[in-house]
């Protein structure tokens, strides 16, 4: 029996949702996850304003360092997955490969003391069980949330 036939679509879906949850936890400060979930060489594609710092990052250590520095200036920022994940994974040579996409919510306390929330969507390309490419789009500073 092949590895593909022993792994159900539900198992791959759960795996994709778990990878996304770890991606989110990494952004919330669990920086050791970078070495666990990111490929040794990857590409980040961010469309948000002021995200140029991510353009040249290609290693897990580099990503963890930038997230750590970035979070120092945004200590209250919290990311959470929202909505349904879209998981399109298959086993290739025994390892999950494909795409995982999910909306997220970023929230923080604004200068007026009110909670500010913005939505975005991250799409993760998984190759051999590791994140090799990320596309990230958010509503930005003047944006809104997808979910209430």
PDB file of C-alpha atoms in Angstrom:
ATOM      1  CA  UNK A   1       0.000   0.000   0.000  1.00  0.00           C
ATOM      2  CA  UNK A   2       1.426   3.395  -0.954  1.00  0.00           C
ATOM      3  CA  UNK A   3       1.951   6.169   1.590  1.00  0.00           C
ATOM      4  CA  UNK A   4      -0.588   8.300  -0.290  1.00  0.00           C
ATOM      5  CA  UNK A   5      -3.323   5.697   0.080  1.00  0.00           C
ATOM      6  CA  UNK A   6      -2.686   5.374   3.849  1.00  0.00           C
ATOM      7  CA  UNK A   7      -3.057   9.101   4.461  1.00  0.00           C
ATOM      8  CA  UNK A   8      -6.598  10.367   4.222  1.00  0.00           C
ATOM      9  CA  UNK A   9      -7.622  13.770   2.950  1.00  0.00           C
ATOM     10  CA  UNK A  10      -8.755  14.562   6.502  1.00  0.00           C
ATOM     11  CA  UNK A  11      -5.274  13.826   7.845  1.00  0.00           C
ATOM     12  CA  UNK A  12      -3.714  16.136   5.260  1.00  0.00           C
ATOM     13  CA  UNK A  13      -6.276  18.823   6.039  1.00  0.00           C
ATOM     14  CA  UNK A  14      -5.482  18.597   9.763  1.00  0.00           C
ATOM     15  CA  UNK A  15      -1.775  18.746   8.949  1.00  0.00           C
ATOM     16  CA  UNK A  16      -2.281  21.879   6.832  1.00  0.00           C
ATOM     17  CA  UNK A  17      -4.333  23.552   9.562  1.00  0.00           C
ATOM     18  CA  UNK A  18      -1.623  22.626  12.090  1.00  0.00           C
ATOM     19  CA  UNK A  19       1.156  24.097   9.931  1.00  0.00           C
ATOM     20  CA  UNK A  20      -0.857  27.314   9.650  1.00  0.00           C
ATOM     21  CA  UNK A  21      -1.406  27.346  13.439  1.00  0.00           C
ATOM     22  CA  UNK A  22       2.357  27.041  13.952  1.00  0.00           C
ATOM     23  CA  UNK A  23       2.950  29.838  11.416  1.00  0.00           C
ATOM     24  CA  UNK A  24       0.578  32.044  13.437  1.00  0.00           C
ATOM     25  CA  UNK A  25       2.216  31.065  16.753  1.00  0.00           C
ATOM     26  CA  UNK A  26       5.621  31.989  15.312  1.00  0.00           C
ATOM     27  CA  UNK A  27       4.290  35.490  14.523  1.00  0.00           C
ATOM     28  CA  UNK A  28       2.972  35.682  18.097  1.00  0.00           C
ATOM     29  CA  UNK A  29       6.495  35.222  19.441  1.00  0.00           C
ATOM     30  CA  UNK A  30       7.201  31.477  19.417  1.00  0.00           C
ATOM     31  CA  UNK A  31      10.334  32.081  17.365  1.00  0.00           C
ATOM     32  CA  UNK A  32      11.807  28.570  17.743  1.00  0.00           C
ATOM     33  CA  UNK A  33       9.071  27.419  15.357  1.00  0.00           C
ATOM     34  CA  UNK A  34      10.930  29.093  12.480  1.00  0.00           C
ATOM     35  CA  UNK A  35      13.524  26.287  12.480  1.00  0.00           C
ATOM     36  CA  UNK A  36      10.759  23.671  12.669  1.00  0.00           C
ATOM     37  CA  UNK A  37       8.327  24.854   9.983  1.00  0.00           C
ATOM     38  CA  UNK A  38      10.386  26.918   7.530  1.00  0.00           C
ATOM     39  CA  UNK A  39      12.528  25.409   4.758  1.00  0.00           C
ATOM     40  CA  UNK A  40      16.266  26.180   4.906  1.00  0.00           C
ATOM     41  CA  UNK A  41      15.702  28.561   1.948  1.00  0.00           C
ATOM     42  CA  UNK A  42      12.339  30.223   1.280  1.00  0.00           C
ATOM     43  CA  UNK A  43      10.687  33.276  -0.289  1.00  0.00           C
ATOM     44  CA  UNK A  44       8.371  35.786   1.400  1.00  0.00           C
ATOM     45  CA  UNK A  45       6.000  37.943  -0.660  1.00  0.00           C
ATOM     46  CA  UNK A  46       4.323  40.674   1.417  1.00  0.00           C
ATOM     47  CA  UNK A  47       2.121  43.344  -0.141  1.00  0.00           C
ATOM     48  CA  UNK A  48       1.588  45.403   3.003  1.00  0.00           C
ATOM     49  CA  UNK A  49       3.156  48.840   3.317  1.00  0.00           C
ATOM     50  CA  UNK A  50       6.419  48.976   5.293  1.00  0.00           C
ATOM     51  CA  UNK A  51       7.159  45.255   4.961  1.00  0.00           C
ATOM     52  CA  UNK A  52      10.274  45.686   2.842  1.00  0.00           C
ATOM     53  CA  UNK A  53      12.331  44.198   5.713  1.00  0.00           C
ATOM     54  CA  UNK A  54      10.930  40.794   4.735  1.00  0.00           C
ATOM     55  CA  UNK A  55      11.930  40.934   1.043  1.00  0.00           C
ATOM     56  CA  UNK A  56      15.460  39.595   1.459  1.00  0.00           C
ATOM     57  CA  UNK A  57      14.854  37.080   4.240  1.00  0.00           C
ATOM     58  CA  UNK A  58      15.615  33.548   3.080  1.00  0.00           C
ATOM     59  CA  UNK A  59      16.498  31.574   6.250  1.00  0.00           C
ATOM     60  CA  UNK A  60      14.610  30.529   9.398  1.00  0.00           C
ATOM     61  CA  UNK A  61      17.140  32.319  11.628  1.00  0.00           C
ATOM     62  CA  UNK A  62      16.808  35.495   9.570  1.00  0.00           C
ATOM     63  CA  UNK A  63      13.017  35.376   9.804  1.00  0.00           C
ATOM     64  CA  UNK A  64      13.062  34.758  13.558  1.00  0.00           C
ATOM     65  CA  UNK A  65      15.419  37.720  14.062  1.00  0.00           C
ATOM     66  CA  UNK A  66      13.232  40.106  12.060  1.00  0.00           C
ATOM     67  CA  UNK A  67      10.034  38.930  13.774  1.00  0.00           C
ATOM     68  CA  UNK A  68      11.704  39.392  17.166  1.00  0.00           C
ATOM     69  CA  UNK A  69      12.809  42.943  16.330  1.00  0.00           C
ATOM     70  CA  UNK A  70       9.454  43.767  14.758  1.00  0.00           C
ATOM     71  CA  UNK A  71       7.520  42.487  17.796  1.00  0.00           C
ATOM     72  CA  UNK A  72       9.589  44.647  20.180  1.00  0.00           C
ATOM     73  CA  UNK A  73       7.902  47.703  18.676  1.00  0.00           C
ATOM     74  CA  UNK A  74       4.493  46.001  18.564  1.00  0.00           C
ATOM     75  CA  UNK A  75       4.316  44.192  21.903  1.00  0.00           C
ATOM     76  CA  UNK A  76       0.506  44.066  22.020  1.00  0.00           C
ATOM     77  CA  UNK A  77       0.069  42.787  18.463  1.00  0.00           C
ATOM     78  CA  UNK A  78      -1.695  39.435  18.365  1.00  0.00           C
ATOM     79  CA  UNK A  79      -2.446  37.263  15.333  1.00  0.00           C
ATOM     80  CA  UNK A  80      -5.257  34.701  15.185  1.00  0.00           C
ATOM     81  CA  UNK A  81      -6.471  32.427  12.417  1.00  0.00           C
ATOM     82  CA  UNK A  82      -9.998  33.200  11.228  1.00  0.00           C
ATOM     83  CA  UNK A  83     -12.475  31.536   8.943  1.00  0.00           C
ATOM     84  CA  UNK A  84     -11.943  28.271   7.137  1.00  0.00           C
ATOM     85  CA  UNK A  85      -8.555  27.140   5.941  1.00  0.00           C
ATOM     86  CA  UNK A  86      -8.153  26.120   2.324  1.00  0.00           C
ATOM     87  CA  UNK A  87      -5.845  23.114   2.270  1.00  0.00           C
ATOM     88  CA  UNK A  88      -4.613  21.573  -0.975  1.00  0.00           C
ATOM     89  CA  UNK A  89      -1.911  19.123   0.110  1.00  0.00           C
ATOM     90  CA  UNK A  90      -0.818  15.791  -1.297  1.00  0.00           C
ATOM     91  CA  UNK A  91       1.970  13.449  -0.320  1.00  0.00           C
ATOM     92  CA  UNK A  92       4.941  13.706  -2.665  1.00  0.00           C
ATOM     93  CA  UNK A  93       7.729  11.269  -1.873  1.00  0.00           C
ATOM     94  CA  UNK A  94       6.004  10.715   1.476  1.00  0.00           C
ATOM     95  CA  UNK A  95       5.951  14.384   2.535  1.00  0.00           C
ATOM     96  CA  UNK A  96       3.104  16.925   2.372  1.00  0.00           C
ATOM     97  CA  UNK A  97       3.356  19.289  -0.560  1.00  0.00           C
ATOM     98  CA  UNK A  98       0.912  21.929  -1.807  1.00  0.00           C
ATOM     99  CA  UNK A  99      -0.833  25.052  -0.534  1.00  0.00           C
ATOM    100  CA  UNK A 100      -2.496  26.163   2.682  1.00  0.00           C
ATOM    101  CA  UNK A 101      -4.361  29.486   2.830  1.00  0.00           C
ATOM    102  CA  UNK A 102      -6.321  31.050   5.640  1.00  0.00           C
ATOM    103  CA  UNK A 103      -7.578  34.444   6.702  1.00  0.00           C
ATOM    104  CA  UNK A 104      -6.090  35.921   9.848  1.00  0.00           C
ATOM    105  CA  UNK A 105      -6.884  38.730  12.239  1.00  0.00           C
ATOM    106  CA  UNK A 106      -4.245  41.062  13.651  1.00  0.00           C
ATOM    107  CA  UNK A 107      -5.280  43.093  16.693  1.00  0.00           C
ATOM    108  CA  UNK A 108      -3.604  45.637  18.926  1.00  0.00           C
ATOM    109  CA  UNK A 109      -4.468  48.584  21.152  1.00  0.00           C
ATOM    110  CA  UNK A 110      -4.568  51.871  19.266  1.00  0.00           C
ATOM    111  CA  UNK A 111      -3.290  55.223  20.505  1.00  0.00           C
ATOM    112  CA  UNK A 112      -6.809  56.041  21.727  1.00  0.00           C
ATOM    113  CA  UNK A 113      -6.902  52.868  23.866  1.00  0.00           C
ATOM    114  CA  UNK A 114      -9.396  51.129  21.596  1.00  0.00           C
ATOM    115  CA  UNK A 115      -8.741  47.721  20.051  1.00  0.00           C
ATOM    116  CA  UNK A 116      -7.770  47.958  16.393  1.00  0.00           C
ATOM    117  CA  UNK A 117      -8.316  44.859  14.246  1.00  0.00           C
ATOM    118  CA  UNK A 118      -7.296  44.163  10.671  1.00  0.00           C
ATOM    119  CA  UNK A 119      -7.700  41.108   8.480  1.00  0.00           C
ATOM    120  CA  UNK A 120      -5.436  39.513   5.957  1.00  0.00           C
ATOM    121  CA  UNK A 121      -4.801  36.235   4.215  1.00  0.00           C
ATOM    122  CA  UNK A 122      -1.600  34.213   4.205  1.00  0.00           C
ATOM    123  CA  UNK A 123      -1.006  31.523   1.615  1.00  0.00           C
ATOM    124  CA  UNK A 124       1.753  29.061   2.470  1.00  0.00           C
ATOM    125  CA  UNK A 125       3.458  26.865  -0.122  1.00  0.00           C
ATOM    126  CA  UNK A 126       4.495  23.635   1.563  1.00  0.00           C
ATOM    127  CA  UNK A 127       7.212  21.506  -0.036  1.00  0.00           C
ATOM    128  CA  UNK A 128       8.453  18.370   1.670  1.00  0.00           C
ATOM    129  CA  UNK A 129       6.521  19.311   4.812  1.00  0.00           C
ATOM    130  CA  UNK A 130       8.165  22.749   5.185  1.00  0.00           C
ATOM    131  CA  UNK A 131       7.084  26.268   4.224  1.00  0.00           C
ATOM    132  CA  UNK A 132       8.982  27.295   1.076  1.00  0.00           C
ATOM    133  CA  UNK A 133       7.013  30.359  -0.011  1.00  0.00           C
ATOM    134  CA  UNK A 134       4.511  32.750   1.565  1.00  0.00           C
ATOM    135  CA  UNK A 135       2.144  35.255  -0.011  1.00  0.00           C
ATOM    136  CA  UNK A 136       0.661  37.682   2.506  1.00  0.00           C
ATOM    137  CA  UNK A 137      -1.998  40.315   1.872  1.00  0.00           C
ATOM    138  CA  UNK A 138      -3.609  42.437   4.573  1.00  0.00           C
ATOM    139  CA  UNK A 139      -6.155  45.209   4.760  1.00  0.00           C
ATOM    140  CA  UNK A 140      -3.452  47.603   5.982  1.00  0.00           C
ATOM    141  CA  UNK A 141      -3.672  50.624   8.263  1.00  0.00           C
ATOM    142  CA  UNK A 142      -6.965  51.900   6.827  1.00  0.00           C
ATOM    143  CA  UNK A 143      -8.418  48.413   6.434  1.00  0.00           C
ATOM    144  CA  UNK A 144     -11.128  46.409   8.084  1.00  0.00           C
ATOM    145  CA  UNK A 145     -11.740  42.879   9.346  1.00  0.00           C
ATOM    146  CA  UNK A 146     -13.377  40.062   7.427  1.00  0.00           C
ATOM    147  CA  UNK A 147     -15.047  38.606  10.512  1.00  0.00           C
ATOM    148  CA  UNK A 148     -16.644  40.278  13.510  1.00  0.00           C
TER     149      UNK A 148
END
